[in-house]
Tab-separated table of N, CA and C in Angstrom:
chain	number	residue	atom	x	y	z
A	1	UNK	N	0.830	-1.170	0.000
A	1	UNK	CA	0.000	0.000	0.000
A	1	UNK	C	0.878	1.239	0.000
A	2	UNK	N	-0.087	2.320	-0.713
A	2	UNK	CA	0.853	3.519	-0.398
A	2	UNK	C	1.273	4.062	0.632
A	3	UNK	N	2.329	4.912	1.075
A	3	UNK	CA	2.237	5.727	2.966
A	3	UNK	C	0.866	6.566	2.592
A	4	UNK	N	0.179	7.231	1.796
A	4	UNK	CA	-0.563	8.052	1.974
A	4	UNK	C	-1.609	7.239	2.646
A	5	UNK	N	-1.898	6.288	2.587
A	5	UNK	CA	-2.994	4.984	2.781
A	5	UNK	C	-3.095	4.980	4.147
A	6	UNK	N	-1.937	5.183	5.026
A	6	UNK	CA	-2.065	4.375	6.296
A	6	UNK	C	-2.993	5.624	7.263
A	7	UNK	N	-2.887	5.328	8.654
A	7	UNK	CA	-4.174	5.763	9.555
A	7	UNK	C	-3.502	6.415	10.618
A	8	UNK	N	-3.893	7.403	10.989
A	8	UNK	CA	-3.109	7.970	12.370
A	8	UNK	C	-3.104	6.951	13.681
A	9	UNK	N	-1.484	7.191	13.689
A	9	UNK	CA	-1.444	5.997	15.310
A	9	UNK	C	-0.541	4.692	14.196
A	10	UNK	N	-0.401	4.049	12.849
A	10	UNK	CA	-0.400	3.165	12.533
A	10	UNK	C	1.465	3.360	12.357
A	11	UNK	N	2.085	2.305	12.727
A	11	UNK	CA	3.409	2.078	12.336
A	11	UNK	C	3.620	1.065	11.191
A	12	UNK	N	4.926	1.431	10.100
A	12	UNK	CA	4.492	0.167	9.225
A	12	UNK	C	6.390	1.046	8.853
A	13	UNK	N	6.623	-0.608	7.497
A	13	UNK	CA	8.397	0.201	7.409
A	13	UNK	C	7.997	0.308	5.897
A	14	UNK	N	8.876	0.903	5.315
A	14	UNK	CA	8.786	1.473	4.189
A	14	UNK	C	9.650	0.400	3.477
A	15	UNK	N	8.498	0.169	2.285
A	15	UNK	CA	9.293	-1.316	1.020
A	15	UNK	C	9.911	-0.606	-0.070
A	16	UNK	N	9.165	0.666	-0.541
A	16	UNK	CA	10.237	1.093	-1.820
A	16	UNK	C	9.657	2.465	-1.730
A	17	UNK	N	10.637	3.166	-2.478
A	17	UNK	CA	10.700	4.521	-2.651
A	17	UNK	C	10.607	5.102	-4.359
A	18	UNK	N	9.805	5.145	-4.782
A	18	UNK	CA	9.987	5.050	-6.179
A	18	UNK	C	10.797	5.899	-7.027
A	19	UNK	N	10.822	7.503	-6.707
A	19	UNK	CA	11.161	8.487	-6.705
A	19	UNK	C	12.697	8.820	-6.260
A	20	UNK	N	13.644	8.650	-6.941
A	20	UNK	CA	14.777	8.948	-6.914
A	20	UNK	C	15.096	10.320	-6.095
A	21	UNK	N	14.636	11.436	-6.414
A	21	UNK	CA	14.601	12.663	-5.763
A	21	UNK	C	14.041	12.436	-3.854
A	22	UNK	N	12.913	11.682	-3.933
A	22	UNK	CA	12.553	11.700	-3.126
A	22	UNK	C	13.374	10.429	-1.745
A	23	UNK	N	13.907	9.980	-2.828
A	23	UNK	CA	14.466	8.699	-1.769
A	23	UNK	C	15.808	9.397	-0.916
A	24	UNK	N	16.393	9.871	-2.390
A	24	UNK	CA	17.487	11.248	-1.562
A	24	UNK	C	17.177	11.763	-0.887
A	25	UNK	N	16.322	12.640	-0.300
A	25	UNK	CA	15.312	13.411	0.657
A	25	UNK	C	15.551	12.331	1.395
A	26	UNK	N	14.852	11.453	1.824
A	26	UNK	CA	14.148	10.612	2.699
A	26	UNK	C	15.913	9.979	3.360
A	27	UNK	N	16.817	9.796	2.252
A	27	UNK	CA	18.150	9.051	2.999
A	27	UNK	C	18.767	10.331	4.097
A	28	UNK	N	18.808	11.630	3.476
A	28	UNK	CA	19.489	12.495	4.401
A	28	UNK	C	18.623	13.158	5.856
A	29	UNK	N	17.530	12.361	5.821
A	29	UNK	CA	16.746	12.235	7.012
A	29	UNK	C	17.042	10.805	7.576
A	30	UNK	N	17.550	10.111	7.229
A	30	UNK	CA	18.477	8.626	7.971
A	30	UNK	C	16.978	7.501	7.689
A	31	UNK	N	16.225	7.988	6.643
A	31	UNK	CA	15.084	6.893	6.296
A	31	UNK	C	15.517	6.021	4.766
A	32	UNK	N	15.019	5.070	4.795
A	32	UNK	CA	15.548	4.396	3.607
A	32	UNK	C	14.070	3.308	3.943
A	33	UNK	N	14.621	2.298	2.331
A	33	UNK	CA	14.103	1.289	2.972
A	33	UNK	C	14.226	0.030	3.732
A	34	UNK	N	12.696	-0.256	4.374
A	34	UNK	CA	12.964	-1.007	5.891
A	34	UNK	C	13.224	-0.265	6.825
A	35	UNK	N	13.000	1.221	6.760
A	35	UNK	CA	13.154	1.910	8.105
A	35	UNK	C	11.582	1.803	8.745
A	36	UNK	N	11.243	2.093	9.943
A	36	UNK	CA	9.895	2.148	10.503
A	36	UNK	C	9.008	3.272	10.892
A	37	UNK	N	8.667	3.812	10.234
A	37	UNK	CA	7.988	4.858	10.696
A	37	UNK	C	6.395	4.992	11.075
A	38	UNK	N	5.937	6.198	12.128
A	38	UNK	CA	4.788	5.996	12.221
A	38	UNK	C	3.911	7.117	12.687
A	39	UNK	N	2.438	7.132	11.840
A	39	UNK	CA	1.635	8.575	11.319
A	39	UNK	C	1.519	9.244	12.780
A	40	UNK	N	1.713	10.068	12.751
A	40	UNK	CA	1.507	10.609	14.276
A	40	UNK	C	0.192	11.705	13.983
A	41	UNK	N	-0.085	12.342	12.616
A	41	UNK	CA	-1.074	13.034	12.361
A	41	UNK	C	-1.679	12.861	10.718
A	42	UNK	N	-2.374	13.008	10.253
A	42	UNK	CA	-2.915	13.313	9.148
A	42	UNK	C	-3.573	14.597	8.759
A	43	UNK	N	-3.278	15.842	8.497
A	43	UNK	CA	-3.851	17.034	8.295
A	43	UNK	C	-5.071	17.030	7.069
A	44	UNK	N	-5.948	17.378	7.115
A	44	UNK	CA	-6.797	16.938	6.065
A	44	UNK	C	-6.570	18.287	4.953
A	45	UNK	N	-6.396	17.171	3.975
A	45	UNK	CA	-6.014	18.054	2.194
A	45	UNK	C	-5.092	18.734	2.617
A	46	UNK	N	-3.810	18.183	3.801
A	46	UNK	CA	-2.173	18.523	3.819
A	46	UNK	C	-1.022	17.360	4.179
A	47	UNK	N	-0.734	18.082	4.742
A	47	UNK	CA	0.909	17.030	4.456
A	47	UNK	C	0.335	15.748	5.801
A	48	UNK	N	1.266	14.805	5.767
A	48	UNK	CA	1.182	13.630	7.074
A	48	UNK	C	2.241	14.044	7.583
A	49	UNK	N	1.686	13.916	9.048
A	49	UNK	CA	2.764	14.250	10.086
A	49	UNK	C	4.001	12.415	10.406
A	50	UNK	N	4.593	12.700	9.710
A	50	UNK	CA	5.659	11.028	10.673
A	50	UNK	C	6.510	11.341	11.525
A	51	UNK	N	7.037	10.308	12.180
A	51	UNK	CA	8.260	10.133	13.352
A	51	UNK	C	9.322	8.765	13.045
A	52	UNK	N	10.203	9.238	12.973
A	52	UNK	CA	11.166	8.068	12.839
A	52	UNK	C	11.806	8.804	13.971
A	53	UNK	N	11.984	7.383	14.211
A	53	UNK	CA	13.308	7.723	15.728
A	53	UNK	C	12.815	8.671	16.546
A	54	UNK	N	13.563	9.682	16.802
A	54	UNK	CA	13.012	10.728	17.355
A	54	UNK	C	12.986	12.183	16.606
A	55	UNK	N	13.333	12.196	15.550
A	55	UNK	CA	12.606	13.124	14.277
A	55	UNK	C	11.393	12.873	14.403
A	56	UNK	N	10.692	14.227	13.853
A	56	UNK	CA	9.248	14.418	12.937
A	56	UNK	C	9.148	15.268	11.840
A	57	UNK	N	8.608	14.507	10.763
A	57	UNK	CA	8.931	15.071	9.665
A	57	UNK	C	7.571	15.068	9.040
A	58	UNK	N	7.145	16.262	7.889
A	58	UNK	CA	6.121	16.432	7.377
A	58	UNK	C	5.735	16.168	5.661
A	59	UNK	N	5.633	14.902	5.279
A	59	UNK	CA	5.479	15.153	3.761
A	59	UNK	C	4.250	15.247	3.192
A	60	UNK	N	4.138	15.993	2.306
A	60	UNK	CA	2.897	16.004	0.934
A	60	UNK	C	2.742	14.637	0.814
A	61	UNK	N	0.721	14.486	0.443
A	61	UNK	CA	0.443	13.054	0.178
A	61	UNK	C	0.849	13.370	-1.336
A	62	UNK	N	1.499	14.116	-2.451
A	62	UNK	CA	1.480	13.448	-3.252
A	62	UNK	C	3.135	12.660	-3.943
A	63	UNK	N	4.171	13.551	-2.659
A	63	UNK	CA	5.272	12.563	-2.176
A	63	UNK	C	4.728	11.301	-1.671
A	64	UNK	N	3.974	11.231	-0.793
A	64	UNK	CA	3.514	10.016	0.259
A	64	UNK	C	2.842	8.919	-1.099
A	65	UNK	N	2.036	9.021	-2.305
A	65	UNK	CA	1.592	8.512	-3.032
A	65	UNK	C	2.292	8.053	-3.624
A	66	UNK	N	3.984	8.134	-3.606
A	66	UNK	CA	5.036	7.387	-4.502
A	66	UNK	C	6.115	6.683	-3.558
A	67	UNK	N	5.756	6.733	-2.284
A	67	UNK	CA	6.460	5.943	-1.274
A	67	UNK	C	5.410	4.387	-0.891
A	68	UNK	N	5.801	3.199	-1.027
A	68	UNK	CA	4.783	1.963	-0.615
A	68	UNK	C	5.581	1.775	0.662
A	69	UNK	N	4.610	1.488	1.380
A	69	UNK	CA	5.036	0.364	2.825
A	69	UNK	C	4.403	-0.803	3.078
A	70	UNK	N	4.475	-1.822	4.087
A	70	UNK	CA	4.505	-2.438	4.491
A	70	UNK	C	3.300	-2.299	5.362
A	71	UNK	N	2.075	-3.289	5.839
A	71	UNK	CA	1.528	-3.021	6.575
A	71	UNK	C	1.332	-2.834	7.887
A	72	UNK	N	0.675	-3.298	9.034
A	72	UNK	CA	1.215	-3.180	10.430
A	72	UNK	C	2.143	-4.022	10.992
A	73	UNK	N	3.439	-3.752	11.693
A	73	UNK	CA	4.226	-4.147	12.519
A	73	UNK	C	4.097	-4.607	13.794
């Protein structure tokens, strides 16, 4: 499923990154794939709030629509 898909509260790890640009982004935030992250908010018609580690970071669902994960952990 896509990250845009998942539900506030839900942890899941990330299977692929499709987006070259975006995977760069996502590595110099120490995320790749198989890292675990999890929705801490959903803003409606804005970005998803995540947390890895102890970062929080905010992406656009239509970044989030080219990232797939994994389902619940």
């Amino acid at each position: 499923m896509c990250l845009v898909n998942i539900k506030k509260g839900q942890t899941v790890a990330i299977v692929r990154i499709e987006d070259e640009d975006v995977r760069t982004q996502f590595i110099r935030f120490g995320i790749s794939e198989g890292s675990e992250i999890k929705c801490l908010e959903i803003i409606p018609f804005g970005p998803l709030m995540l947390k890895h580690n102890r970062q929080e970071i905010a992406i656009g669902r239509e970044v989030a629509n080219t990232i797939f994960v994994s389902g619940r952990l």
